PDB file of C-alpha atoms in Angstrom:
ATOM      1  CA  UNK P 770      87.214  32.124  10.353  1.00 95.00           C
ATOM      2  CA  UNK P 771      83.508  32.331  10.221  1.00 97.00           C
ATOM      3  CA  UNK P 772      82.112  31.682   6.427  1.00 98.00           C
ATOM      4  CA  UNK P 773      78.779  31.415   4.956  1.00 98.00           C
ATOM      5  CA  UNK P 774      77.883  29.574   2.183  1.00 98.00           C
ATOM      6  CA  UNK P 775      74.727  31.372  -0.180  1.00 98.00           C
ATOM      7  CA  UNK P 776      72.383  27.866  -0.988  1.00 97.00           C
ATOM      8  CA  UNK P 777      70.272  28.616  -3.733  1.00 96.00           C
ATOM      9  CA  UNK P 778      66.957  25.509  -4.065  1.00 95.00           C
ATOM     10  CA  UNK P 779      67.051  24.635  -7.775  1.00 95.00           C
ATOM     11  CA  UNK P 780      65.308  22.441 -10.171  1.00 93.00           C
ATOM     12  CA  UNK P 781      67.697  19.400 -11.051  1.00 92.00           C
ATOM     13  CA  UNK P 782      68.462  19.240 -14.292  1.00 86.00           C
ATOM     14  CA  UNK P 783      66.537  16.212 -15.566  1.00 88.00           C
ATOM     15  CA  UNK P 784      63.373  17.568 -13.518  1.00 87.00           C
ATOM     16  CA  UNK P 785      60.648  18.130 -17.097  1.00 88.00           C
ATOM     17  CA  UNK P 786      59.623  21.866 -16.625  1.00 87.00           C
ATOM     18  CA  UNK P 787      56.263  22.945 -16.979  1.00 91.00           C
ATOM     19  CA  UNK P 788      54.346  25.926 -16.406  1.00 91.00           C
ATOM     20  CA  UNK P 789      50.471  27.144 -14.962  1.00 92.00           C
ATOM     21  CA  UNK P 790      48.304  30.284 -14.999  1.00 91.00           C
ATOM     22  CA  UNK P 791      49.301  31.231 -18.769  1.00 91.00           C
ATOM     23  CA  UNK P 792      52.864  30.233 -18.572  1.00 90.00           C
ATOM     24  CA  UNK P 793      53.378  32.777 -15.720  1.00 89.00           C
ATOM     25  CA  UNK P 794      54.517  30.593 -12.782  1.00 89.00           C
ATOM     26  CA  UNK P 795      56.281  27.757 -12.324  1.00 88.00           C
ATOM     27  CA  UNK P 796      54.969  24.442 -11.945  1.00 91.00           C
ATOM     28  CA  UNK P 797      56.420  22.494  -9.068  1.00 88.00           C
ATOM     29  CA  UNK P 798      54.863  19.549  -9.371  1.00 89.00           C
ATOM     30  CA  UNK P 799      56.700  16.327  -9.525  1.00 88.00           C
ATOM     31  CA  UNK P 800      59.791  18.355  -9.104  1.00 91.00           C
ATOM     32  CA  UNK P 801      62.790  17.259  -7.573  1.00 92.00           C
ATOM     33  CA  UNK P 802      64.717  20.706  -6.194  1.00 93.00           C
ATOM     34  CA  UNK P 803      68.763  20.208  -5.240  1.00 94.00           C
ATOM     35  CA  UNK P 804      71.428  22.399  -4.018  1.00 96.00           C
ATOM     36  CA  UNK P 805      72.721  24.484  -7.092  1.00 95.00           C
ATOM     37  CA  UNK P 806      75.580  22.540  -8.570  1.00 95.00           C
ATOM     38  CA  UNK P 807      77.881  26.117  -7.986  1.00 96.00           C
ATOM     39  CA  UNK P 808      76.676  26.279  -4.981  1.00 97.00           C
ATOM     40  CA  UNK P 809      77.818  23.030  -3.956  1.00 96.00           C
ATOM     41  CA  UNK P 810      81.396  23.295  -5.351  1.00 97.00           C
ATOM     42  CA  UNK P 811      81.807  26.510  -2.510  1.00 97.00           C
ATOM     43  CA  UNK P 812      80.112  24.333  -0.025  1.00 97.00           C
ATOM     44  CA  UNK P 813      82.624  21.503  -0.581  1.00 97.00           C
ATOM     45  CA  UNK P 814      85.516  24.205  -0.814  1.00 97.00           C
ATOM     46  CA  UNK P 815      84.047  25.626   2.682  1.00 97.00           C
ATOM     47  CA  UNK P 816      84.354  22.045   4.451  1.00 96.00           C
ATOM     48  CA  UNK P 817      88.111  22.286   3.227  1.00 96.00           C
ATOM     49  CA  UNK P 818      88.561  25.056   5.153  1.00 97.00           C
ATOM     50  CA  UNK P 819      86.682  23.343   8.235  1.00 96.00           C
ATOM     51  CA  UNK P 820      89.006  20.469   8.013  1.00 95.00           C
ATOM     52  CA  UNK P 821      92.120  22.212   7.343  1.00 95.00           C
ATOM     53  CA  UNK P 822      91.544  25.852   8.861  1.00 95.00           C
ATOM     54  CA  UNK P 823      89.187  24.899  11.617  1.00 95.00           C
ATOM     55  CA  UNK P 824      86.617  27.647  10.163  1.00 96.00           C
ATOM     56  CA  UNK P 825      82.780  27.223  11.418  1.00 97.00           C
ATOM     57  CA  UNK P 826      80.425  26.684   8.404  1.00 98.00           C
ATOM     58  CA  UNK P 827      76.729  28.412   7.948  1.00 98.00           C
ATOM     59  CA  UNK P 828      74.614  27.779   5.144  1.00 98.00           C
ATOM     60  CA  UNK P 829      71.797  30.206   3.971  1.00 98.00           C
ATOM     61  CA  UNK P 830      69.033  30.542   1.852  1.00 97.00           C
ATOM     62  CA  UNK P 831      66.123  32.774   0.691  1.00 97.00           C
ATOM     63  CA  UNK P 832      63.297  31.058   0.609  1.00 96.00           C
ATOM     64  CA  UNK P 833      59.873  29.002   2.112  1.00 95.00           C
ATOM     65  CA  UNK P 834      59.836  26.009   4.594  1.00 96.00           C
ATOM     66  CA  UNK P 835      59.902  23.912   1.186  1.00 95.00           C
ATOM     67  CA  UNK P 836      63.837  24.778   0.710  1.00 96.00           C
ATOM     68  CA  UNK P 837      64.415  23.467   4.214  1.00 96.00           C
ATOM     69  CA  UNK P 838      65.253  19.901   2.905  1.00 95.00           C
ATOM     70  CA  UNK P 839      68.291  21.202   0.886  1.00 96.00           C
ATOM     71  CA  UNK P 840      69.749  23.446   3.767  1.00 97.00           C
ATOM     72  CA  UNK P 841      69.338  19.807   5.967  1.00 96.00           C
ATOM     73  CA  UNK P 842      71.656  18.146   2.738  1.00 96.00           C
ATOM     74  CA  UNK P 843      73.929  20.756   3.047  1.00 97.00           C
ATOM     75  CA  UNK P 844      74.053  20.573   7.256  1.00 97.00           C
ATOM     76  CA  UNK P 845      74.449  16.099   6.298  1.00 97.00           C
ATOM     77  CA  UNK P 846      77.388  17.325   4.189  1.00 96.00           C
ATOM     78  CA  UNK P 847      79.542  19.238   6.864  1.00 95.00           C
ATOM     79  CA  UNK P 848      78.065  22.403   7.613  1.00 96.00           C
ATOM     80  CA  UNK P 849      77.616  23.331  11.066  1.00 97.00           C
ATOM     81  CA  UNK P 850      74.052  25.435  10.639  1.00 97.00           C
ATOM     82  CA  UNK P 851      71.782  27.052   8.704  1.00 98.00           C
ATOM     83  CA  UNK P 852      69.432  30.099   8.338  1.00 98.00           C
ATOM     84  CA  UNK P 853      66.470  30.162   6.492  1.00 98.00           C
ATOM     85  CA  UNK P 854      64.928  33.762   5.273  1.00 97.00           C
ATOM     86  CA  UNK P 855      61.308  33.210   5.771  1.00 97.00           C
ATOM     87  CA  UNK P 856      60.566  34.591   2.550  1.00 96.00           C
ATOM     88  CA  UNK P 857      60.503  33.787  -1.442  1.00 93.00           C
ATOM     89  CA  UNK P 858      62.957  34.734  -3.558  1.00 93.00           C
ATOM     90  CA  UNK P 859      61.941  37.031  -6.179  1.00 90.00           C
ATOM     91  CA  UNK P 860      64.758  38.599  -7.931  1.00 92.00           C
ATOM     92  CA  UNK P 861      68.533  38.982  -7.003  1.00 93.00           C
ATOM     93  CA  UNK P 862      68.289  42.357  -6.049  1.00 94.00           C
ATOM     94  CA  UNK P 863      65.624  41.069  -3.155  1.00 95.00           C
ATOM     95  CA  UNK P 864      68.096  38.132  -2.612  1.00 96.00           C
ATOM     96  CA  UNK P 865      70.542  39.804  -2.207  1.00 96.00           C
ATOM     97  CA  UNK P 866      69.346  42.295   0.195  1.00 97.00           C
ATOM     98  CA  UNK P 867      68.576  39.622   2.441  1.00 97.00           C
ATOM     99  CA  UNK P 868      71.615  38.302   2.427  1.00 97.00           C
ATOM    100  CA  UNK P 869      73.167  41.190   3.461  1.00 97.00           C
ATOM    101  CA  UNK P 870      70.967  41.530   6.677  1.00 97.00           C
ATOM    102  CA  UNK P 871      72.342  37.648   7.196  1.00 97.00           C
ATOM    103  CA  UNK P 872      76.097  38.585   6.418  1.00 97.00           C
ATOM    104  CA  UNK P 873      76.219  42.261   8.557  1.00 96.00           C
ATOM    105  CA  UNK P 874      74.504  40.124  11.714  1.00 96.00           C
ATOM    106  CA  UNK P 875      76.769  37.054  11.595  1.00 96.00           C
ATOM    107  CA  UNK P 876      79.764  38.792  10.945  1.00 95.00           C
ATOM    108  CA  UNK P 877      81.448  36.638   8.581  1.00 97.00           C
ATOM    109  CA  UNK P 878      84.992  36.731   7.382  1.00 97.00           C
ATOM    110  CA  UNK P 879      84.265  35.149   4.018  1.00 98.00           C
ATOM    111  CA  UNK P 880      80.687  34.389   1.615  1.00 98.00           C
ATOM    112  CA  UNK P 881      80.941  32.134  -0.847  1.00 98.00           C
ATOM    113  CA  UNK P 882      78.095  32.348  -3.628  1.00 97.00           C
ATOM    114  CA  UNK P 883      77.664  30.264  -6.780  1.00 96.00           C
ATOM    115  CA  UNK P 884      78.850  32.432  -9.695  1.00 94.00           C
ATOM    116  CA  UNK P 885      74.981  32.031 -11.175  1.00 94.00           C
ATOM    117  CA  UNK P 886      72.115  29.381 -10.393  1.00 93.00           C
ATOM    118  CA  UNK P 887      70.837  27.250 -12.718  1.00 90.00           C
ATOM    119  CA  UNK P 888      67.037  28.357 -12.808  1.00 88.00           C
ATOM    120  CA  UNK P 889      67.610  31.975 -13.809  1.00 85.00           C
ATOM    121  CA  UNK P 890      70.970  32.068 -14.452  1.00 87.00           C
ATOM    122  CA  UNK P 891      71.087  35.931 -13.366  1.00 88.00           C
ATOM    123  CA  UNK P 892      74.560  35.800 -11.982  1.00 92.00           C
ATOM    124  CA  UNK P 893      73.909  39.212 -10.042  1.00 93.00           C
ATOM    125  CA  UNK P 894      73.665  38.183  -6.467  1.00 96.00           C
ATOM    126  CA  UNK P 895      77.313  37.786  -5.916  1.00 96.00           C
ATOM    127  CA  UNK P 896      78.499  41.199  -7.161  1.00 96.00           C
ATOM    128  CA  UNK P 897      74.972  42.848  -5.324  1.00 96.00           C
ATOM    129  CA  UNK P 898      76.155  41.123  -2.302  1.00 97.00           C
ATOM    130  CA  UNK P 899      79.322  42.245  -2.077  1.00 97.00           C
ATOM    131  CA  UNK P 900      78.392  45.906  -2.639  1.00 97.00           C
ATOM    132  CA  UNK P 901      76.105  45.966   0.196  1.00 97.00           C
ATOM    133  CA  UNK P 902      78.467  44.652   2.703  1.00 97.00           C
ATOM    134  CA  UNK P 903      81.330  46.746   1.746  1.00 97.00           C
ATOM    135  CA  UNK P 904      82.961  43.452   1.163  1.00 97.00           C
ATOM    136  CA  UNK P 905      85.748  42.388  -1.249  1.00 97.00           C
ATOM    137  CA  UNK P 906      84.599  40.381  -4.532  1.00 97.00           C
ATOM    138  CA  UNK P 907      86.198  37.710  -7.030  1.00 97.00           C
ATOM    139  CA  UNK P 908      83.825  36.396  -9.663  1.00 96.00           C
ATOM    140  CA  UNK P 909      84.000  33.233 -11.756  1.00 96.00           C
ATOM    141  CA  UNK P 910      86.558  32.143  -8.868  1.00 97.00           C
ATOM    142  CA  UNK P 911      87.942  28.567  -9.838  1.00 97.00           C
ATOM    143  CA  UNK P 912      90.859  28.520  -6.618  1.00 96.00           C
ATOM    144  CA  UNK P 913      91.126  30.095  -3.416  1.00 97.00           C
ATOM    145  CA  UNK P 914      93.129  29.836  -0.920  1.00 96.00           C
ATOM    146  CA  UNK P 915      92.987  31.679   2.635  1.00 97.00           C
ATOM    147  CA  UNK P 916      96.138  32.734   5.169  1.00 95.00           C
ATOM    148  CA  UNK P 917      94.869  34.689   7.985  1.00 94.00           C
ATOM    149  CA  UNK P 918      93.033  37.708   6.712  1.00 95.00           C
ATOM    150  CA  UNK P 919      94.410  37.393   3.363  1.00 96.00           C
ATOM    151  CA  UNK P 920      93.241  35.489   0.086  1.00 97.00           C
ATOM    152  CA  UNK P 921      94.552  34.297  -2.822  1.00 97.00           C
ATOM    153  CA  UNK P 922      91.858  33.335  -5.670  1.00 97.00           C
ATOM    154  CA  UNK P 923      92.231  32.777  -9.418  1.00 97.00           C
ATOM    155  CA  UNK P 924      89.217  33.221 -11.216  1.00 96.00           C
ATOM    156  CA  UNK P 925      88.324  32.691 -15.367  1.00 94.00           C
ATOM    157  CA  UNK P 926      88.996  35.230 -17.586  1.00 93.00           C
ATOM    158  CA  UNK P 927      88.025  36.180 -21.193  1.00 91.00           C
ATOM    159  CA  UNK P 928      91.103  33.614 -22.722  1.00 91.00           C
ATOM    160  CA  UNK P 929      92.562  32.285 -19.661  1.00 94.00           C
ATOM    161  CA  UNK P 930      92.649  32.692 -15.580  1.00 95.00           C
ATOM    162  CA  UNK P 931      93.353  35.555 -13.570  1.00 97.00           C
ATOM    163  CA  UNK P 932      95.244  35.250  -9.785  1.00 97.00           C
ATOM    164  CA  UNK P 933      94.577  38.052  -7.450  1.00 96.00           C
ATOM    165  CA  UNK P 934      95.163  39.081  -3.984  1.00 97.00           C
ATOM    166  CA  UNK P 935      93.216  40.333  -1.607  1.00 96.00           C
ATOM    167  CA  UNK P 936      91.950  40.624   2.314  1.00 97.00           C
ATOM    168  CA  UNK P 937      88.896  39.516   4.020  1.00 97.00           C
ATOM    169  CA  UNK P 938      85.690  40.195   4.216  1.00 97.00           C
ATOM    170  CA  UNK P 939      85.342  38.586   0.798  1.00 97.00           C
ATOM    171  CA  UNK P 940      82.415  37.308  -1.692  1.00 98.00           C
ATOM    172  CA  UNK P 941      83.329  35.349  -4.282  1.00 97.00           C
ATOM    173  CA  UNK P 942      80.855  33.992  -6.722  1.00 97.00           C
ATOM    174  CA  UNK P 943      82.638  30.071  -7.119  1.00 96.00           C
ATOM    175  CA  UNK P 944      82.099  27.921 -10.208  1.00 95.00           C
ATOM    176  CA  UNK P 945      83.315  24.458 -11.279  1.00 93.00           C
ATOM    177  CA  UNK P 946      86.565  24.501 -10.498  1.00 94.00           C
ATOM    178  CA  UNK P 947      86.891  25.494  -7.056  1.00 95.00           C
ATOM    179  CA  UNK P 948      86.918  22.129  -5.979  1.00 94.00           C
ATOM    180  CA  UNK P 949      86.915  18.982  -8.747  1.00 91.00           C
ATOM    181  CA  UNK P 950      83.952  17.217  -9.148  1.00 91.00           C
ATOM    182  CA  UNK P 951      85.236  13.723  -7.779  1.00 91.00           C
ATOM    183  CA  UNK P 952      85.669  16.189  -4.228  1.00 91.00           C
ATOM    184  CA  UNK P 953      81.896  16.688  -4.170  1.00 93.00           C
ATOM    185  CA  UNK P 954      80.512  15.118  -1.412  1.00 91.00           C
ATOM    186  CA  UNK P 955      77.480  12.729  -0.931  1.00 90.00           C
ATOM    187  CA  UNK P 956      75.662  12.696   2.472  1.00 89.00           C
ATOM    188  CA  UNK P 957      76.190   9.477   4.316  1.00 90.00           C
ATOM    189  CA  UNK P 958      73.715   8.161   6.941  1.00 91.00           C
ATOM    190  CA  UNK P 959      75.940   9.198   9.610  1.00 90.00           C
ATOM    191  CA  UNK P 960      75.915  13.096   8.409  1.00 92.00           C
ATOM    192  CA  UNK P 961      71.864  12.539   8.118  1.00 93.00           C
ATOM    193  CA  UNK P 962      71.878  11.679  11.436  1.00 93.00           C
ATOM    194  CA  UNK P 963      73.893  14.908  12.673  1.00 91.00           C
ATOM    195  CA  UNK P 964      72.142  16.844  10.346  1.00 92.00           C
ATOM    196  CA  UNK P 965      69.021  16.303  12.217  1.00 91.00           C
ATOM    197  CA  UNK P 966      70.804  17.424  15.551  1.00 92.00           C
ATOM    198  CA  UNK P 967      72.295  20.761  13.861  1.00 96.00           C
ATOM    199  CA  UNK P 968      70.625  24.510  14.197  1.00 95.00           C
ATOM    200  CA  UNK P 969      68.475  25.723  11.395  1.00 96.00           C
ATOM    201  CA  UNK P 970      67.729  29.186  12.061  1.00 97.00           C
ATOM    202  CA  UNK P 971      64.490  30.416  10.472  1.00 97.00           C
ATOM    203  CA  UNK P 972      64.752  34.983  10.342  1.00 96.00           C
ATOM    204  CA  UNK P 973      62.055  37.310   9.252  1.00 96.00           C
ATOM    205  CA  UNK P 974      63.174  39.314   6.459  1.00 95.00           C
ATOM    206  CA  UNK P 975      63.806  42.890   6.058  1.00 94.00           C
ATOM    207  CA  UNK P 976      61.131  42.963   3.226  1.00 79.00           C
ATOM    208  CA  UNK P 977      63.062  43.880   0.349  1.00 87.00           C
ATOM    209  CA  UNK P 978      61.509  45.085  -2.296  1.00 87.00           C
ATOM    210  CA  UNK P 979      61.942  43.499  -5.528  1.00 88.00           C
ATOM    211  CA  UNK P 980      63.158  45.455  -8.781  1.00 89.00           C
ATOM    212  CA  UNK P 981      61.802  43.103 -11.541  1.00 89.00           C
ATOM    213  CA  UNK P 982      58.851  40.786 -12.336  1.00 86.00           C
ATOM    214  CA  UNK P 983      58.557  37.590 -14.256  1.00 86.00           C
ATOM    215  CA  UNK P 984      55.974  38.832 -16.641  1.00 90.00           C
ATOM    216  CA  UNK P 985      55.403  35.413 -18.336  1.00 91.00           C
ATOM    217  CA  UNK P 986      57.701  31.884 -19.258  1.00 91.00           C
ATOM    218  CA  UNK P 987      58.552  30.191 -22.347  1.00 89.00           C
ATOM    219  CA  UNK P 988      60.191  26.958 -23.709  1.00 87.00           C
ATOM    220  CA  UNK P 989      62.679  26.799 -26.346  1.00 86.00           C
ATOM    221  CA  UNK P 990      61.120  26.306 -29.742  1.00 85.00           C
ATOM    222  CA  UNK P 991      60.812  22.720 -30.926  1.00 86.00           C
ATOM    223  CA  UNK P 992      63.559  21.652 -32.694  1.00 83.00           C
ATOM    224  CA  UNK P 993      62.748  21.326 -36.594  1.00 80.00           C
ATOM    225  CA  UNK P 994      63.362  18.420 -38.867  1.00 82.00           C
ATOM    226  CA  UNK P 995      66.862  17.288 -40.228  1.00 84.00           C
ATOM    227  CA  UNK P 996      67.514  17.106 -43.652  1.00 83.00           C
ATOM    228  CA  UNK P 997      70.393  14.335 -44.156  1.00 86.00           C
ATOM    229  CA  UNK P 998      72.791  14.912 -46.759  1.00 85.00           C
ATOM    230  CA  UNK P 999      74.837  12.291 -48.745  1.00 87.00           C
ATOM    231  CA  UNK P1000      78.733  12.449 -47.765  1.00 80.00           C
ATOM    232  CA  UNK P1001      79.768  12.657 -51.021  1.00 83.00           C
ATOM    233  CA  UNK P1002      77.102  16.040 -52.104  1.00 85.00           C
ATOM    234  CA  UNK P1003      78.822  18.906 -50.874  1.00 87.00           C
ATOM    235  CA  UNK P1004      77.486  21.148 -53.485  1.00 89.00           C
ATOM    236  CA  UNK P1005      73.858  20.587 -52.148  1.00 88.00           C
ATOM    237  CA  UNK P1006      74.980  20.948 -48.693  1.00 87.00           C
ATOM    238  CA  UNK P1007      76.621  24.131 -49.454  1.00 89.00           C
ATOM    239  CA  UNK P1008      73.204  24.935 -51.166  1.00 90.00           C
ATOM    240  CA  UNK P1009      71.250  24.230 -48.265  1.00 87.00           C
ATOM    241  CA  UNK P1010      73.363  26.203 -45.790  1.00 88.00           C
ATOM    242  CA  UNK P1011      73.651  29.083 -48.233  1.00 89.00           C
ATOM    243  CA  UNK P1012      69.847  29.303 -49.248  1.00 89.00           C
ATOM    244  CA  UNK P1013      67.587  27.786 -46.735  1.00 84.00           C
ATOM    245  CA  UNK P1014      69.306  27.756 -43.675  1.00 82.00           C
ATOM    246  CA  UNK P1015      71.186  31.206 -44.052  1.00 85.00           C
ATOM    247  CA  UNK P1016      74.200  30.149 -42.257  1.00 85.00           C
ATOM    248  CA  UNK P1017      76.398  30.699 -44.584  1.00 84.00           C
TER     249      UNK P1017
END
């Protein structure tokens, strides 16, 4: 079984985020980027399948020479090579075009996405993905379990999980839950030292053309100032919700 696992380069989570030419680009600067945290639950489900299945691993992303570092943590943790779209990803559409020209080339039985990533939180390039390629698709996909060229995946649903069958190809767009977070795995120096040895394939892209712009960026508002209300005043904090903050 051949899979490839979709890497998106994100921000981590504690990185401050800042912004230049009038709040309409990104400011990398003193950034630290990491593999997307749904992303890595498919990669960690995708070495299960090495170990167990003997399937062959290939990690992917969209992106500049500066994503290159995550696709090497991602070859330390198990995978067995990566390609690099020499181009930057500007919306999912784009993304996900590229992808495609990745997936119809390799031939793979089975792509597994992150359900969304972290910096946009678009959630599109899953579903996209799987449209181009004629492929089969689970979303929010928590368990999955492969048996020649049939699946089995359960995936969240409004009020509780759904289990569904299917066949390959497949796309799933995996979440937390596809593997538990004690599974996740940390590079050691040995899988460094492979990583270095390992193929990372660098394509020209097709030259999708994007469908949307980032016109400009903005931060949350502030938060305001906390009135503190005695335990024993519920009238006043009824007052309060009811007439200032218009909660209630």
């Amino acid at each position: 079984m051949k899979i490839l696992v979709c890497i998106s380069h994100v921000p981590d989570t504690t990185s401050k985020i800042n912004f230049t030419e009038n709040d309409t680009k990104f400011d990398t600067n003193g950034v630290q980027f990491v593999i997307n945290p749904n992303d890595e639950f498919g990669l960690t489900r995708a070495m299960w399948f090495k170990e167990k299945q003997q399937a062959n691993v290939t990690v992917v992303n969209v992106g500049g020479p500066e994503t290159e570092p995550t696709l090497r943590k991602a070859l330390a943790i198990g995978a067995d090579s990566a390609i690099r779209v020499n181009t930057a990803a500007k919306d999912g559409f784009q993304v996900a075009k590229e992808l495609a020209k990745v997936v119809q080339d390799g031939g793979y039985d089975l792509v597994i996405a992150g359900r969304e990533s972290i910096d946009y939180n678009g959630g599109m390039v899953p579903g996209m993905l799987a449209g181009l390629t004629n492929a089969n698709f689970v979303n929010n996909c928590i368990s999955l379990e492969v048996d020649g060229n049939n699946a089995k995946a359960t995936r969240e649903i409004d009020g509780g999980k759904e289990t569904v069958s299917t066949a390959l190809p497949l796309v799933i767009g995996g979440q937390k839950g596809l593997v538990e977070e004690s599974d996740l795995r940390i590079p050691n120096m040995r899988g460094i030292m492979m990583a270095r040895q390992k193929p990372l394939q660098v394509v020209e892209p097709v030259d999708a053309q994007a469908e949307t712009d980032s016109v400009k960026f903005e931060k949350p508002a502030p938060k305001g100032a906390v009135k503190l209300v005695d335990a024993d005043n519920v009238q006043e904090l009824v007052d309060l919700l009811h007439n200032e903050a218009k909660v209630i």
